[in-house]
Amino acid sequence: MTLKVEQENPLVAGGSNQSGSNDFVKKLFLMLQEDSYKDVVRWTLNGDSFVVLNTNEFTKEILPRHFKHSNFASFVRQLNKYDFHKVKVSNEEKLSYPYGEDAWEFKHPDFKINDRESLENIKRKGPSVKKVVPVGTNGIGEVKVVQAPTCNHNFSQITNSQNHMKEQIESLKADNQALHQELNVLSTKYKTLVENIVAINTTEERNHRSLGILINCLLQAGIKLPPLDFPNPSLMTSGSPGTSAPQISTTNLPNPKFHVLLVEDDNVCIQLCRKFLVKYGCQVTVVTDGLNAISTVEHTKYDLVLMDIVMPNLDGATATSVIRSFDTKTPIIAMTGNIEDNDLVTYLQNGMSDILAKPFTKDDLYSILSKHLLTEPPKVDTDENAAAAIGAPTPVAPPAEVVSTVPVSVPVSVPVSVPVSVPVSVSGPGSVPTGPVPVPGSVPVSGTLPDRNGLGEPLKKKSRI
Amino acid sequence: MTEEKRQKLQDTGLVEWSVFSELVAMDEDEEGFSKSLFQSFVDQVHDTFQAIDENLKSKNLDQLSGLGHYLKGSAAALGLTTISSQCERIQNYGHKINFDNFDINDLHKDQHNDTNITSSSSNTNSKDDSIPSNINSSSHTSKPTTNSSDSAISRTIPDENSDDFWIELIEDALEKARDGFAKSSAALNEYFDNEL
């Protein structure tokens, strides 16, 4: 747009220039047509050029009268500006040249005797242009010539702004890089922080468990205890409504084919999904937020993790990326209602193995389970399970009574029955679930039960589920 | 007898039948499973609606979105599409996304000229009908003057940049979700022998 305007401007300028300057050519033309000074200046015989026969007379008589020029040289310059050229006469030609040795002959293709119309084609050249415009393309040539300085100007402007932009891009690049680095630093810090929180959580839980055991022992030994403010850390998480349900629970099956961790905060979804899983033949452990998911996966091996995304405390995507820093093998399936492409890419980048769109049917779930569970031989993990499950609480269980229960569980080949049967001997009063009733605690092992029971916090879960 | 009940519930069109029949099939191994599922859903709805009410007062859009998402998941899992679709609206409006291009002007019209949405709900609660005749055409023809005065009285419509705009949309979605829940739970209660 602007360029067009700038192109047009020289044209206009040239036009106005032309009308004014053309007066010079017209004056010259009229003077020659009148033929009143034929001894001084006149048309040549062909009529396509004119000749100044006597430069002295021309300068003295004609220039002051008709033109503003004070000397002949200035007149010639003016002619040159209108693209008139002196006709060169070679030495041989000079002999037969009719106008004498001192004659100056000037020629312009459009300056002819009796041809007034062609005069309009004669235009003044632009200032400071030395280049000779090719004859014949005069009109266009002039426009180009007039444009040239503007172009030059534009060009330098463009170059300037380009340089400016380059600088800006460079500084943006630098900024971007700095931000990237900062982001990396922050995400590393964030991950470390989350890991630390998880670690603290785990330690808290262990301490809680040990203290619970201690309290139990003291109670059994008949020592009266003052009332203690001793909440379970895993129950202290704040969350959406409905999460008053226990944070961690495990459904036990007599002969589970697989052990699945279900990470989900929605009570209805938990019940439904757990039902489907149990029907499929899975032992199901349920946790209701990302932090608990991390600590649970940390000390128990699962065949598969079903991970909700939007959860209190820590979202499923972040939890997965933290889990992936120590466990790259366990399939983690994202369960989500957000199935837009961007989200899916993010989930996969976070280390999710697959995605199960919510709401899902039983068949949707089963096809995902088959895909990820049936590819590897399912049998080995039960032993690992036992080892992992036993491994976790041992350092925290110094009291003799409890320690003694641990070896008992080892010879049992099916570890599933252990968490149900063992606590009975340890915990005193309180409700002890039997059969396929969910057992609280992140690890399906004896240590989890006594603390809750010992604190006089009877499990209200039964009514919930 | 159960067949009859089933047919009756299916005819209401309030539950996604493929989902519901799958849930009921689970009762084969565990009697009362589907009932307990709906029981906990009813509890959850009451809690969540209450939380939404509180957050509407404090205009906490982020919380509202989270609550919408939360209830959407369980409603969808149980095949209660009328509820889950309204919860989806709450979730999106809480993030200031007008994903269904809902026109707030319709809302303001609805408030004054009892139209299809509220009139459909009037089947269950007909006591709050201020306009005697519920049929659209008759209300329009009989009261042309009130229409013009209505528009003069009506509050200024908040624009999309203000939180009030989204609060108002969420209020609308919540109202419709409540309505959907009232109808669904009534139908389900009949199916589950009033044990929800």
XYZ file of C-alpha atoms in Angstrom:
661
model
C 0.000 0.000 0.000
C 2.597 2.531 1.064
C 4.919 1.330 -1.594
C 2.332 2.016 -4.238
C 1.855 5.543 -3.032
C 5.543 6.137 -3.105
C 5.702 4.815 -6.607
C 3.022 7.148 -7.698
C 4.490 10.213 -6.115
C 7.488 10.453 -8.428
C 5.146 10.163 -11.367
C 3.199 13.126 -10.190
C 6.357 15.003 -9.457
C 7.702 14.139 -12.874
C 4.487 15.317 -14.434
C 4.573 18.716 -12.806
C 8.238 18.953 -13.475
C 7.646 18.173 -17.083
C 5.025 20.819 -17.731
C 7.274 23.486 -16.291
C 10.438 22.345 -17.988
C 8.791 21.556 -21.214
C 8.479 25.319 -21.634
C 12.166 25.426 -22.354
C 11.813 22.886 -25.141
C 8.695 24.558 -26.466
C 10.414 27.939 -26.494
C 13.284 26.446 -28.384
C 10.898 24.755 -30.786
C 8.916 27.945 -31.454
C 12.067 29.946 -31.955
C 13.327 27.444 -34.493
C 9.934 27.269 -36.242
C 9.940 31.064 -36.618
C 13.323 30.714 -38.221
C 14.136 34.342 -37.479
C 17.755 33.676 -36.563
C 18.696 31.281 -39.313
C 22.247 32.552 -39.421
C 22.698 31.757 -35.768
C 20.478 28.772 -35.071
C 18.179 26.692 -37.293
C 16.792 23.246 -38.104
C 19.104 21.001 -40.017
C 18.105 19.973 -43.510
C 16.608 16.675 -42.360
C 14.554 18.478 -39.771
C 15.408 15.945 -37.044
C 17.989 18.100 -35.295
C 18.940 21.724 -34.897
C 22.242 23.428 -35.188
C 23.800 26.440 -33.545
C 25.945 27.959 -36.237
C 27.491 30.729 -34.271
C 27.846 30.184 -30.564
C 29.065 33.728 -29.927
C 26.096 35.366 -31.568
C 23.786 32.819 -29.919
C 25.156 33.639 -26.482
C 25.088 37.357 -27.063
C 21.801 37.818 -28.919
C 19.486 34.903 -28.321
C 20.216 33.567 -24.865
C 19.428 36.793 -22.995
C 16.344 37.362 -25.074
C 14.746 33.939 -24.994
C 16.400 32.011 -22.247
C 17.596 32.625 -18.748
C 21.028 31.229 -19.436
C 23.968 33.550 -19.258
C 26.381 31.408 -21.193
C 26.347 28.755 -23.865
C 27.628 25.990 -21.601
C 24.675 26.423 -19.309
C 22.337 26.236 -22.295
C 24.002 22.997 -23.395
C 23.637 21.580 -19.909
C 19.970 22.406 -20.004
C 19.682 20.610 -23.334
C 21.427 17.592 -21.899
C 18.970 17.541 -19.070
C 16.223 17.089 -21.614
C 18.228 14.320 -23.186
C 19.379 16.291 -26.216
C 22.713 15.144 -27.486
C 25.333 16.889 -29.410
C 25.767 15.239 -32.766
C 29.337 14.215 -33.155
C 30.922 14.958 -36.443
C 33.883 12.858 -37.440
C 36.892 14.414 -39.092
C 36.003 13.057 -42.527
C 32.444 14.312 -42.207
C 33.686 17.728 -41.191
C 34.960 18.276 -44.658
C 31.492 17.960 -46.106
C 29.683 19.322 -43.020
C 27.488 22.157 -44.232
C 27.315 24.192 -41.016
C 30.908 25.019 -40.473
C 33.560 23.913 -37.993
C 32.205 25.773 -35.007
C 28.654 24.585 -35.381
C 26.966 22.642 -32.538
C 24.334 20.248 -33.721
C 21.820 18.894 -31.143
C 19.454 16.045 -31.561
C 16.550 14.488 -29.707
C 14.432 11.702 -31.217
C 11.241 13.599 -30.426
C 12.481 17.047 -31.421
C 11.629 17.415 -35.105
C 10.667 20.200 -37.390
C 6.921 20.832 -37.545
C 6.269 18.032 -35.073
C 4.661 19.760 -32.115
C 3.034 16.644 -30.693
C 6.246 14.749 -30.169
C 7.471 17.581 -27.953
C 5.272 16.244 -25.187
C 7.486 13.163 -24.980
C 10.503 15.208 -24.067
C 10.946 15.220 -20.345
C 13.441 16.522 -17.949
C 15.659 13.928 -16.414
C 15.691 13.502 -12.657
C 18.377 15.276 -10.702
C 21.661 13.584 -9.926
C 21.148 10.763 -12.340
C 24.049 10.198 -14.591
C 22.798 7.129 -16.334
C 21.732 7.685 -19.893
C 18.218 6.506 -20.517
C 17.939 4.272 -23.553
C 16.379 6.018 -26.477
C 12.836 5.007 -27.360
C 11.750 3.911 -23.899
C 12.011 7.427 -22.716
C 8.708 7.767 -20.931
C 9.098 4.679 -18.822
C 12.763 5.285 -18.349
C 12.087 8.664 -16.834
C 9.636 7.204 -14.358
C 12.161 4.614 -13.302
C 14.813 7.205 -12.916
C 12.624 9.432 -10.822
C 11.680 6.442 -8.668
C 15.241 5.424 -8.020
C 16.009 7.803 -5.167
C 12.776 6.930 -3.413
C 13.630 3.277 -3.838
C 17.014 3.910 -2.394
C 15.410 5.625 0.505
C 12.905 2.795 0.970
C 15.621 0.233 0.728
C 17.647 1.809 3.465
C 14.530 2.081 5.573
C 13.786 -1.595 5.037
C 17.332 -2.545 5.848
C 17.136 -0.498 8.996
C 13.926 -2.053 10.150
C 15.237 -5.478 9.248
C 18.267 -4.896 11.394
C 16.020 -3.657 14.126
C 13.921 -6.791 13.865
C 16.982 -8.972 13.895
C 18.041 -7.338 17.109
C 14.613 -7.879 18.557
C 14.609 -11.532 17.528
C 18.003 -11.984 19.099
C 16.888 -10.454 22.367
C 13.699 -12.525 22.287
C 15.765 -15.618 21.691
C 17.917 -14.769 24.645
C 14.845 -14.126 26.779
C 13.305 -17.369 25.645
C 16.411 -19.302 26.484
C 16.607 -17.707 29.894
C 12.981 -18.575 30.510
C 13.586 -22.116 29.370
C 16.431 -22.505 31.768
C 14.385 -21.019 34.546
C 11.537 -23.348 33.730
C 13.852 -26.329 33.799
C 15.241 -25.268 37.124
C 11.750 -24.748 38.475
C 10.425 -28.065 37.252
C 13.417 -29.838 38.739
C 12.797 -28.057 41.993
C 9.127 -28.900 41.797
C 9.833 -32.560 41.240
C 12.285 -32.650 44.094
C 9.755 -30.903 46.263
C 7.035 -33.384 45.388
C 9.395 -36.246 46.031
C 10.314 -34.744 49.362
C 6.685 -34.338 50.292
C 6.057 -37.928 49.355
C 9.036 -39.003 51.412
C 7.852 -36.964 54.375
C 4.404 -38.440 53.969
C 5.819 -41.927 53.984
C 7.925 -41.242 57.041
C 4.934 -39.688 58.754
C 2.902 -42.752 58.032
C 5.622 -45.042 59.277
C 6.018 -43.002 62.432
C 2.302 -43.010 62.869
C 2.215 -46.734 62.421
C 5.078 -47.327 64.866
C 3.547 -45.030 67.414
C 0.249 -46.790 66.997
C 1.936 -50.082 67.635
C 3.696 -48.645 70.658
C 0.476 -47.255 72.038
C -1.130 -50.592 71.510
C 1.645 -52.342 73.374
C 1.386 -49.897 76.219
C -2.344 -50.369 76.393
C -1.953 -54.120 76.382
C 0.607 -53.840 79.141
C -2.058 -52.060 81.162
C -0.508 -48.617 81.080
C -3.044 -45.819 80.977
C -2.371 -43.171 78.381
C -3.400 -39.527 78.384
C -5.690 -38.538 75.490
C -3.546 -37.938 72.441
C -4.113 -35.732 69.442
C -2.892 -38.240 66.991
C -4.522 -38.013 63.577
C -3.599 -40.361 60.790
C -1.483 -38.431 58.288
C -2.989 -40.243 55.341
C -6.420 -39.034 56.385
C -5.414 -35.434 56.792
C -5.605 -34.572 53.134
C -8.135 -31.982 52.199
C -10.198 -32.579 49.136
C -13.448 -32.436 47.289
C -16.658 -33.599 48.894
C -16.916 -37.303 49.258
C -13.246 -37.801 49.981
C -14.001 -38.302 53.622
C -13.809 -41.924 52.609
C -10.589 -43.659 53.582
C -7.646 -42.695 51.476
C -6.225 -46.106 50.927
C -7.996 -49.415 50.817
C -7.357 -52.761 49.305
C -9.821 -55.282 48.076
C -8.574 -58.788 48.518
C -9.381 -61.760 46.412
C -8.600 -65.341 47.287
C -6.709 -65.896 44.070
C -5.924 -62.682 42.332
C -4.457 -62.805 38.886
C -3.195 -59.248 39.049
C -2.642 -56.503 41.544
C -3.989 -53.173 40.373
C -3.663 -49.763 41.978
C -6.666 -47.546 41.381
C -5.974 -43.853 41.883
C -9.283 -42.022 41.892
C -10.992 -39.459 44.086
C -14.578 -40.032 43.056
C -16.383 -42.459 45.297
C -18.851 -43.636 42.675
C -16.136 -44.223 40.112
C -14.079 -46.075 42.706
C -16.901 -48.457 43.504
C -17.739 -49.086 39.910
C -14.203 -49.439 38.686
C -13.225 -51.642 41.591
C -16.166 -53.889 40.877
C -15.134 -54.269 37.261
C -11.552 -54.958 38.261
C -12.475 -57.546 40.861
C -14.688 -59.264 38.353
C -11.738 -59.384 36.013
C -9.740 -61.104 38.733
C -7.678 -58.278 40.128
C -6.752 -57.464 43.649
C -7.446 -53.746 43.875
C -5.792 -51.144 46.049
C -7.413 -47.736 46.019
C -5.784 -44.420 46.822
C -7.485 -41.115 46.320
C -4.790 -38.645 45.409
C -1.523 -38.313 43.543
C 0.724 -38.075 46.579
C -0.565 -41.309 48.032
C -0.249 -42.908 44.628
C 3.456 -42.097 44.526
C 4.210 -43.382 48.009
C 2.134 -46.494 47.424
C 3.825 -47.377 44.168
C 7.147 -46.674 45.827
C 6.917 -49.591 48.216
C 4.599 -52.000 46.464
C 4.866 -53.482 43.048
C 1.696 -53.344 41.015
C 0.886 -54.982 37.733
C -0.965 -51.914 36.599
C -1.953 -48.465 37.816
C -5.192 -46.774 36.821
C -4.678 -43.057 37.318
C -7.305 -40.352 37.387
C -6.041 -36.939 36.310
C -7.949 -34.327 38.298
C -7.445 -35.100 41.955
C -6.824 -33.220 45.181
C -3.274 -32.740 46.508
C -1.482 -33.797 43.351
C -2.828 -34.403 39.876
C -2.378 -37.722 38.144
C -0.152 -36.408 35.393
C 2.434 -35.000 37.814
C 2.202 -38.057 40.006
C 2.928 -40.208 36.976
C 5.972 -38.202 35.993
C 7.328 -38.567 39.523
C 6.614 -42.294 39.549
C 8.425 -42.603 36.240
C 11.582 -41.274 37.864
C 11.907 -44.519 39.816
C 9.606 -46.929 37.999
C 9.602 -47.076 34.244
C 7.970 -50.431 33.774
C 4.616 -50.531 35.517
C 1.868 -49.671 33.058
C 0.103 -46.492 34.133
C -3.220 -45.833 32.468
C -4.671 -42.336 32.499
C -8.398 -42.249 33.151
C -9.732 -38.947 32.004
C -12.692 -37.093 30.642
C -10.420 -34.608 28.872
C -9.587 -36.352 25.677
C -8.426 -33.435 23.603
C -5.296 -33.987 21.589
C -3.186 -31.562 23.615
C -4.098 -33.229 26.857
C -3.370 -36.670 25.472
C 0.068 -35.622 24.325
C 0.773 -34.166 27.763
C -0.279 -37.380 29.457
C 1.921 -39.498 27.250
C 4.819 -37.097 27.771
C 4.345 -37.503 31.508
C 4.923 -41.209 31.117
C 1.418 -42.565 30.876
C 1.342 -45.897 29.082
C -2.171 -45.553 27.739
C -5.359 -43.596 28.031
C -8.811 -44.766 29.047
C -11.452 -42.186 28.235
C -14.102 -41.518 30.852
C -16.793 -42.624 31.154
C -15.833 -46.122 30.126
C -17.748 -49.371 29.893
C -16.668 -52.660 31.349
C -15.472 -53.773 27.944
C -13.394 -50.614 27.451
C -11.663 -51.290 30.732
C -11.163 -54.976 30.019
C -9.618 -54.376 26.638
C -7.109 -52.000 28.218
C -6.393 -54.526 30.967
C -5.868 -57.318 28.463
C -3.602 -55.144 26.398
C -1.291 -54.319 29.284
C -1.618 -57.314 31.585
C -1.654 -60.258 29.245
C 1.493 -59.347 27.374
C 3.737 -60.475 30.220
C 3.561 -63.656 32.275
C 1.429 -62.722 35.258
C 2.647 -65.232 37.836
C 6.023 -63.889 39.045
C 4.771 -60.714 40.587
C 2.886 -62.317 43.462
C 6.168 -63.255 45.078
C 7.596 -59.826 44.415
C 4.493 -58.444 45.941
C 5.054 -60.332 49.100
C 8.669 -59.302 49.242
C 7.900 -55.671 48.626
C 5.034 -55.645 51.030
C 7.054 -57.210 53.779
C 10.123 -55.181 53.002
C 8.448 -51.884 53.632
C 7.315 -52.078 57.237
C 10.159 -54.126 58.698
C 12.435 -51.242 59.677
C 9.522 -49.587 61.418
C 8.422 -52.506 63.489
C 10.698 -52.984 66.436
C 8.201 -54.417 68.973
C 8.712 -58.093 69.419
C 5.097 -59.077 68.970
C 4.856 -57.503 65.599
C 8.176 -58.746 64.372
C 7.120 -62.213 65.167
C 4.140 -61.929 62.918
C 6.221 -61.063 59.931
C 7.990 -64.368 59.562
C 4.646 -66.043 59.881
C 3.490 -64.409 56.729
C 6.530 -65.381 54.725
C 5.890 -69.040 54.260
C 2.374 -68.380 53.114
C 2.458 -68.725 49.390
C -0.535 -66.552 48.709
C 0.226 -63.156 50.192
C -3.274 -61.889 49.737
C -4.636 -63.691 52.670
C -1.872 -62.400 54.899
C -3.060 -58.864 55.496
C -6.445 -60.135 56.501
C -5.466 -62.921 58.776
C -2.407 -61.539 60.494
C -3.754 -58.345 62.018
C -6.321 -60.301 63.950
C -3.668 -61.550 66.257
C -2.079 -58.168 66.754
C -4.905 -55.732 67.060
C -7.000 -55.916 70.099
C -10.521 -54.584 70.003
C -12.165 -52.937 67.053
C -13.638 -54.026 63.805
C -11.558 -56.432 61.852
C -12.687 -56.980 58.334
C -12.716 -60.496 57.084
C -13.053 -61.859 53.624
C -13.099 -59.542 50.657
C -13.715 -56.419 52.682
C -11.310 -53.573 51.935
C -8.412 -53.260 54.295
C -7.072 -49.801 55.000
C -3.454 -48.900 54.684
C -1.194 -48.328 51.776
C 0.400 -51.723 52.192
C -1.722 -54.776 52.600
C 0.307 -55.871 55.591
C -0.250 -56.305 59.269
C 1.281 -53.001 60.313
C -1.491 -50.850 58.989
C -4.377 -52.038 61.024
C -3.353 -51.749 64.639
C -2.751 -48.036 64.591
C -6.260 -47.145 63.591
C -7.876 -49.585 65.848
C -5.613 -48.696 68.688
C -6.620 -45.083 68.419
C -10.204 -45.868 68.985
C -11.081 -44.805 65.468
C -13.337 -47.557 64.356
C -13.504 -47.788 60.615
C -16.626 -46.292 59.225
C -15.731 -47.437 55.808
C -18.153 -50.266 55.763
C -21.101 -47.939 55.622
C -19.432 -45.951 52.888
C -18.716 -48.714 50.487
C -42.196 -57.273 38.081
C -38.626 -56.172 37.735
C -39.044 -56.348 33.988
C -41.911 -53.940 34.261
C -39.869 -51.574 36.392
C -36.982 -51.814 34.027
C -39.167 -50.949 31.099
C -40.647 -48.034 32.986
C -37.267 -46.609 33.874
C -35.990 -47.082 30.364
C -39.014 -45.267 28.987
C -38.174 -42.147 30.970
C -35.049 -41.790 28.869
C -33.229 -40.350 31.874
C -30.539 -43.001 32.075
C -28.236 -44.253 29.377
C -29.585 -47.759 29.116
C -26.423 -49.498 27.969
C -24.590 -48.181 31.017
C -27.384 -48.898 33.424
C -27.908 -52.486 32.309
C -24.199 -53.099 32.748
C -24.410 -51.836 36.318
C -27.415 -53.963 37.060
C -25.624 -56.982 35.643
C -23.076 -56.563 38.439
C -25.790 -57.391 40.966
C -25.445 -61.010 39.931
C -22.304 -61.478 42.013
C -23.172 -58.975 44.682
C -26.750 -58.296 45.505
C -27.611 -54.636 45.837
C -24.424 -53.438 44.182
C -26.113 -51.120 41.736
C -28.352 -49.774 44.452
C -25.410 -48.976 46.701
C -23.754 -47.269 43.776
C -26.708 -44.980 43.252
C -27.016 -44.439 46.982
C -23.504 -43.115 47.183
C -24.137 -41.049 44.088
C -27.132 -39.414 45.744
C -24.991 -38.568 48.758
C -22.342 -37.188 46.494
C -24.806 -35.032 44.590
C -26.150 -33.500 47.775
C -22.653 -32.698 49.012
C -21.530 -31.330 45.678
C -24.607 -29.190 45.076
C -24.130 -27.703 48.491
C -20.478 -26.991 47.770
C -21.436 -25.415 44.451
C -23.956 -23.182 46.196
C -21.300 -22.018 48.631
C -18.789 -21.336 45.881
C -21.387 -19.477 43.851
C -21.777 -17.128 46.772
C -18.037 -16.583 47.048
C -17.745 -16.532 43.229
C -14.890 -18.976 43.253
C -14.852 -20.000 39.607
C -11.906 -22.388 39.873
C -13.552 -24.345 42.660
C -16.806 -24.398 40.733
C -15.077 -25.841 37.708
C -13.481 -28.524 39.846
C -16.799 -29.431 41.427
C -18.447 -29.601 38.019
C -15.730 -31.918 36.807
C -16.033 -34.068 39.892
C -19.755 -34.639 39.639
C -19.613 -34.979 35.866
C -17.404 -38.035 36.228
C -19.690 -39.997 38.492
C -22.877 -38.912 36.733
C -21.424 -40.065 33.438
C -20.218 -43.333 34.960
C -23.784 -44.084 36.003
C -25.220 -43.075 32.653
C -27.047 -40.042 34.021
C -26.427 -37.896 30.980
C -28.856 -35.132 31.867
C -26.833 -34.415 34.985
C -23.375 -34.957 33.529
C -24.004 -32.594 30.620
C -24.953 -29.785 32.998
C -21.909 -30.553 35.126
C -19.797 -30.282 32.014
C -21.214 -26.808 31.517
C -20.288 -25.870 35.077
C -16.778 -27.221 34.557
C -16.265 -25.192 31.394
C -17.912 -21.986 32.574
C -15.737 -22.143 35.670
C -12.778 -21.919 33.327
C -14.529 -19.134 31.428
C -15.037 -21.248 28.347
C -18.375 -20.886 26.665
C -17.919 -24.197 24.891
C -21.566 -24.562 23.905
C -21.951 -20.920 22.861
C -24.659 -20.406 25.378
C -26.450 -17.122 24.855
C -26.914 -15.306 28.117
C -29.715 -13.315 26.543
C -31.787 -16.479 26.299
C -31.297 -16.807 29.995
C -32.713 -13.372 30.636
C -35.660 -14.071 28.411
C -36.242 -17.343 30.203
C -36.311 -15.676 33.540
C -39.258 -13.584 32.559
C -41.169 -15.569 29.986
C -41.500 -19.013 31.375
C -40.284 -21.018 28.392
C -39.438 -24.587 27.576
C -36.809 -25.280 30.214
C -38.701 -24.164 33.238
C -41.992 -25.324 31.889
C -40.652 -28.841 31.543
C -39.572 -28.750 35.145
C -42.986 -27.594 36.170
C -44.200 -31.162 35.837
C -42.473 -31.975 39.075
C -42.874 -28.721 40.930
C -45.806 -26.774 39.684
C -46.219 -24.638 42.751
C -43.873 -21.868 41.708
C -45.664 -21.021 38.492
C -46.426 -17.388 38.679
C -47.832 -17.274 35.173
C -51.123 -19.106 35.157
C -50.882 -20.578 31.703
C -47.727 -22.464 30.952
C -48.037 -22.795 27.220
C -45.670 -20.446 25.481
C -47.950 -19.166 22.793
C -50.744 -18.271 25.138
C -48.462 -16.495 27.577
C -47.117 -14.442 24.725
C -50.461 -13.485 23.295
C -52.171 -12.837 26.560
C -49.478 -10.613 28.015
C -47.846 -8.541 25.344
C -47.555 -5.527 27.615
C -45.715 -7.296 30.408
C -43.099 -8.397 27.922
C -42.077 -4.866 27.162
C -42.071 -3.854 30.791
C -40.048 -6.954 31.592
C -37.241 -5.942 29.324
C -37.185 -2.530 30.908
C -36.974 -3.985 34.379
C -34.488 -6.727 33.558
C -31.048 -6.387 35.058
C -28.174 -5.316 32.937
C -26.642 -8.322 31.304
C -23.050 -8.799 32.470
C -20.500 -9.087 29.725
C -18.101 -11.928 29.166
C -15.204 -10.221 30.899
C -16.853 -10.129 34.271
C -17.024 -13.085 36.613
C -20.701 -12.366 37.067
C -21.335 -13.478 33.515
C -19.931 -16.918 34.256
C -21.557 -17.104 37.665
C -24.872 -16.500 36.013
C -24.272 -19.230 33.446
C -23.233 -21.645 36.184
C -26.352 -20.787 38.150
C -28.365 -21.716 35.101
C -26.488 -25.001 34.658
C -26.885 -25.819 38.335
C -30.599 -25.174 38.161
C -30.905 -27.536 35.225
C -28.672 -30.104 36.910
C -30.895 -29.968 39.985
C -33.906 -30.445 37.805
C -32.264 -33.380 36.035
C -31.304 -34.885 39.354
C -34.797 -34.468 40.784
C -36.311 -36.296 37.849
C -33.623 -38.968 37.636
C -33.644 -39.750 41.325
C -37.449 -39.883 41.324
C -37.386 -42.413 38.504
C -34.565 -44.399 40.075
C -36.248 -44.382 43.440
C -39.212 -46.014 41.880
C -36.948 -48.643 40.405
C -35.075 -49.237 43.653
C -38.234 -49.377 45.790
C -37.673 -45.966 47.400
C -34.417 -46.989 48.963
C -32.182 -44.294 47.561
